[in-house]
């Protein structure tokens, strides 16, 4: 399955919208886009996973790297729109306790 990544700068936030499957083959694209956003030192960086149908450990590792880099400059990385199967990955790895996860972008912006 193909991967589509779009970047939206809106209301002082940087949003990364990902559509498709994030696996060891596509996670490099996600990493490149996410790290480019993080380098801009905007906060929050919002990663919209609403249209991500699958994510493996390489995708999770990419998000952890982005979270760490945001923390280096005092920024925040927020996750929105987890589908049930992707949410399970976060729960099994206990990353749902580390990441700030919201239902949608509006909820994340209202935090």
Coordinates of N, CA and C in Angstrom, one line a residue:
X1 N 0.8 -1.2 0.0 CA 0.0 0.0 0.0 C 0.9 1.2 0.0
X2 N 0.5 2.3 -0.7 CA 1.2 3.5 -0.8 C 1.0 4.3 0.5
X3 N 1.9 5.2 0.7 CA 1.9 6.1 1.8 C 1.8 7.5 1.3
X4 N 0.9 8.3 2.0 CA 0.8 9.7 1.6 C 1.0 10.5 2.9
X5 N 1.9 11.5 2.8 CA 2.3 12.3 3.9 C 2.1 13.8 3.6
X6 N 1.3 14.5 4.4 CA 1.2 15.9 4.1 C 1.5 16.7 5.4
X7 N 2.0 17.9 5.2 CA 2.3 18.8 6.3 C 1.5 20.0 6.3
X8 N 0.9 20.4 7.4 CA 0.1 21.6 7.5 C 0.6 22.4 8.7
X9 N 0.9 23.7 8.4 CA 1.2 24.6 9.5 C 0.0 25.5 9.7
X10 N -0.5 25.4 10.9 CA -1.8 26.0 11.2 C -1.9 26.4 12.7
X11 N -2.3 27.6 12.9 CA -2.5 28.1 14.3 C -1.3 27.9 15.2
X12 N -0.1 28.1 14.7 CA 1.1 27.9 15.6 C 1.5 26.5 15.8
X13 N 0.8 25.5 15.2 CA 1.2 24.1 15.3 C 1.6 23.6 13.9
X14 N 2.4 22.5 14.0 CA 2.8 21.8 12.8 C 2.1 20.5 12.8
X15 N 1.4 20.2 11.7 CA 0.6 18.9 11.7 C 1.2 18.0 10.6
X16 N 1.4 16.8 10.9 CA 1.9 15.8 10.0 C 0.7 14.8 9.8
X17 N 0.2 14.7 8.6 CA -1.0 13.8 8.4 C -0.4 12.7 7.5
X18 N -0.6 11.4 8.0 CA -0.1 10.2 7.4 C -1.3 9.4 7.0
X19 N -1.3 8.9 5.7 CA -2.3 8.0 5.2 C -1.6 6.8 4.6
X20 N -2.1 5.6 5.1 CA -1.5 4.4 4.6 C -1.0 3.5 5.7
X21 N 0.0 2.7 5.3 CA 0.7 1.8 6.3 C 2.1 2.3 6.6
X22 N 2.4 2.3 7.8 CA 3.7 2.7 8.3 C 4.5 1.4 8.7
X23 N 5.4 1.0 7.9 CA 6.2 -0.2 8.2 C 7.7 0.1 7.9
X24 N 8.5 -1.0 7.9 CA 9.9 -0.8 7.8 C 10.3 -0.2 6.4
X25 N 9.4 -0.3 5.4 CA 9.7 0.2 4.1 C 9.3 1.7 4.0
X26 N 8.2 2.1 4.7 CA 7.7 3.4 4.5 C 8.1 4.3 5.7
X27 N 8.6 3.8 6.8 CA 8.9 4.6 8.0 C 10.0 5.6 7.7
X28 N 10.9 5.3 6.7 CA 11.9 6.3 6.4 C 11.3 7.6 5.9
X29 N 10.2 7.5 5.1 CA 9.5 8.7 4.6 C 8.9 9.5 5.8
X30 N 8.3 8.7 6.7 CA 7.7 9.4 7.9 C 8.7 10.0 8.7
X31 N 9.9 9.4 8.9 CA 11.0 9.9 9.7 C 11.5 11.2 9.1
X32 N 11.7 11.2 7.8 CA 12.2 12.4 7.1 C 11.3 13.6 7.3
X33 N 10.0 13.3 7.1 CA 9.0 14.4 7.2 C 8.8 14.9 8.7
X34 N 8.8 14.0 9.6 CA 8.7 14.3 11.0 C 9.9 15.1 11.5
X35 N 11.1 14.6 11.2 CA 12.3 15.3 11.7 C 12.4 16.7 11.0
X36 N 12.0 16.9 9.8 CA 12.0 18.2 9.2 C 11.1 19.1 10.0
X37 N 9.9 18.7 10.4 CA 9.0 19.5 11.2 C 9.6 19.8 12.5
X38 N 10.2 18.8 13.2 CA 10.8 19.0 14.5 C 11.9 20.0 14.4
X39 N 12.7 20.0 13.4 CA 13.8 21.0 13.2 C 13.3 22.4 13.2
X40 N 12.0 22.6 12.8 CA 11.5 24.0 12.8 C 11.1 24.5 14.2
X41 N 11.2 23.6 15.2 CA 11.0 23.9 16.6 C 9.6 24.5 16.9
X42 N 8.6 24.1 16.2 CA 7.3 24.5 16.5 C 6.7 23.6 17.6
X43 N 5.7 24.1 18.3 CA 5.1 23.3 19.3 C 3.6 23.7 19.4
X44 N 2.7 22.8 19.4 CA 3.0 21.4 19.3 C 3.2 20.9 17.9
X45 N 3.8 19.7 17.8 CA 3.9 19.0 16.5 C 2.8 17.9 16.7
X46 N 1.8 17.9 15.8 CA 0.7 17.0 15.9 C 0.8 16.0 14.8
X47 N 0.8 14.7 15.1 CA 0.9 13.6 14.2 C -0.5 13.0 14.1
X48 N -1.1 13.1 12.9 CA -2.4 12.6 12.7 C -2.3 11.2 12.1
X49 N -2.7 10.2 12.8 CA -2.7 8.8 12.4 C -4.1 8.3 12.1
X50 N -5.0 9.1 11.9 CA -6.4 8.7 11.7 C -6.5 7.8 10.5
X51 N -5.7 8.0 9.5 CA -5.8 7.2 8.2 C -4.7 6.2 8.1
X52 N -4.0 5.9 9.2 CA -3.0 4.9 9.2 C -3.6 3.5 9.6
X53 N -3.6 2.6 8.6 CA -4.2 1.3 8.8 C -3.4 0.3 9.5
X54 N -2.0 0.5 9.5 CA -1.1 -0.4 10.1 C 0.2 0.3 10.5
X55 N 0.7 -0.1 11.6 CA 2.0 0.5 12.0 C 2.8 -0.6 12.7
X56 N 4.1 -0.8 12.3 CA 4.9 -1.7 13.0 C 5.9 -1.0 13.9
X57 N 6.9 -1.8 14.4 CA 7.8 -1.2 15.4 C 8.7 -0.1 14.8
X58 N 9.0 -0.2 13.5 CA 9.8 0.9 12.9 C 9.0 2.2 12.9
X59 N 7.7 2.2 12.7 CA 6.9 3.4 12.8 C 6.9 3.9 14.2
X60 N 6.7 3.1 15.1 CA 6.7 3.5 16.5 C 8.1 4.1 16.9
X61 N 9.2 3.5 16.5 CA 10.5 4.0 16.8 C 10.7 5.4 16.2
X62 N 10.1 5.6 15.0 CA 10.2 7.0 14.4 C 9.5 8.0 15.2
X63 N 8.3 7.6 15.8 CA 7.5 8.6 16.6 C 8.3 8.8 17.9
X64 N 8.9 7.8 18.5 CA 9.7 8.0 19.7 C 10.8 9.0 19.5
X65 N 11.5 8.8 18.3 CA 12.6 9.7 18.0 C 12.1 11.2 17.9
X66 N 10.9 11.3 17.2 CA 10.4 12.7 17.1 C 10.0 13.2 18.5
X67 N 9.5 12.4 19.4 CA 9.1 12.9 20.7 C 10.4 13.3 21.5
X68 N 11.4 12.5 21.4 CA 12.7 12.9 22.1 C 13.3 14.2 21.5
X69 N 13.2 14.4 20.2 CA 13.7 15.6 19.6 C 12.9 16.8 20.0
X70 N 11.6 16.7 20.1 CA 10.7 17.7 20.6 C 11.1 18.1 22.0
X71 N 11.3 17.1 22.8 CA 11.7 17.3 24.2 C 13.0 18.1 24.4
X72 N 13.9 17.9 23.4 CA 15.2 18.6 23.5 C 15.0 20.1 23.5
X73 N 14.0 20.6 22.8 CA 13.8 22.1 22.7 C 12.6 22.5 23.5
X74 N 12.0 21.6 24.3 CA 10.9 22.0 25.2 C 9.6 21.9 24.4
X75 N 9.5 21.3 23.2 CA 8.3 21.2 22.5 C 7.5 20.0 22.9
X76 N 6.4 19.9 22.2 CA 5.4 18.8 22.5 C 5.1 18.1 21.2
X77 N 5.0 16.8 21.3 CA 4.5 16.0 20.1 C 3.3 15.3 20.6
X78 N 2.2 15.5 19.8 CA 0.9 14.9 20.2 C 0.5 14.0 19.1
X79 N -0.2 12.9 19.5 CA -0.7 11.9 18.5 C -2.2 12.0 18.5
X80 N -2.8 12.0 17.3 CA -4.3 12.1 17.2 C -4.8 11.0 16.3
X81 N -6.0 10.5 16.5 CA -6.7 9.7 15.6 C -6.2 8.3 15.5
X82 N -5.9 7.6 16.6 CA -5.5 6.2 16.5 C -6.6 5.3 16.2
X83 N -6.5 4.5 15.2 CA -7.4 3.4 14.9 C -7.2 2.3 15.9
X84 N -8.1 1.4 16.1 CA -8.0 0.4 17.2 C -6.8 -0.5 17.1
X85 N -6.5 -0.9 15.8 CA -5.3 -1.8 15.7 C -4.0 -1.1 16.0
X86 N -3.9 0.2 15.6 CA -2.7 1.0 15.9 C -2.7 1.3 17.4
X87 N -3.8 1.6 18.0 CA -3.9 1.9 19.4 C -3.4 0.7 20.2
X88 N -3.7 -0.5 19.7 CA -3.2 -1.8 20.4 C -1.7 -1.8 20.5
X89 N -1.1 -1.4 19.4 CA 0.4 -1.4 19.4 C 0.9 -0.4 20.5
X90 N 0.3 0.7 20.6 CA 0.7 1.7 21.6 C 0.4 1.2 23.0
X91 N -0.7 0.5 23.2 CA -1.0 -0.1 24.5 C -0.1 -1.3 24.9
X92 N 0.1 -2.1 24.0 CA 1.0 -3.3 24.2 C 2.4 -2.9 24.6
X93 N 2.9 -1.8 24.0 CA 4.2 -1.3 24.3 C 4.2 -0.3 25.4
X94 N 3.0 0.0 26.0 CA 2.8 1.0 27.0 C 3.2 2.4 26.6
X95 N 3.3 2.6 25.3 CA 3.6 4.0 24.8 C 2.4 4.9 24.9
X96 N 1.2 4.3 25.2 CA 0.0 5.2 25.4 C 0.2 5.9 26.8
X97 N 1.2 5.5 27.6 CA 1.5 6.2 28.8 C 2.5 7.3 28.6
X98 N 3.2 7.2 27.5 CA 4.3 8.2 27.2 C 3.9 9.3 26.3
X99 N 3.1 8.9 25.2 CA 2.6 9.9 24.3 C 1.3 10.5 24.8
X100 N 1.1 11.8 24.4 CA -0.2 12.4 24.6 C -1.0 12.1 23.4
X101 N -2.1 11.4 23.6 CA -2.9 10.9 22.5 C -4.3 11.5 22.6
X102 N -4.8 12.0 21.5 CA -6.1 12.7 21.5 C -7.0 12.1 20.4
X103 N -8.3 12.2 20.5 CA -9.2 11.6 19.5 C -9.1 12.3 18.2
X104 N -8.9 13.7 18.2 CA -8.8 14.4 17.0 C -8.0 15.7 17.2
X105 N -7.7 16.4 16.1 CA -6.9 17.6 16.1 C -7.5 18.7 17.0
X106 N -8.8 18.8 16.9 CA -9.5 19.8 17.8 C -9.2 19.6 19.2
X107 N -9.3 18.4 19.7 CA -9.1 18.0 21.1 C -7.6 18.3 21.5
X108 N -6.7 18.0 20.5 CA -5.3 18.2 20.8 C -5.0 19.7 20.9
X109 N -5.6 20.5 20.1 CA -5.4 22.0 20.1 C -6.0 22.6 21.3
X110 N -7.1 22.0 21.9 CA -7.7 22.6 23.0 C -7.1 22.2 24.3
X111 N -6.0 21.4 24.3 CA -5.4 20.8 25.5 C -4.9 21.9 26.4

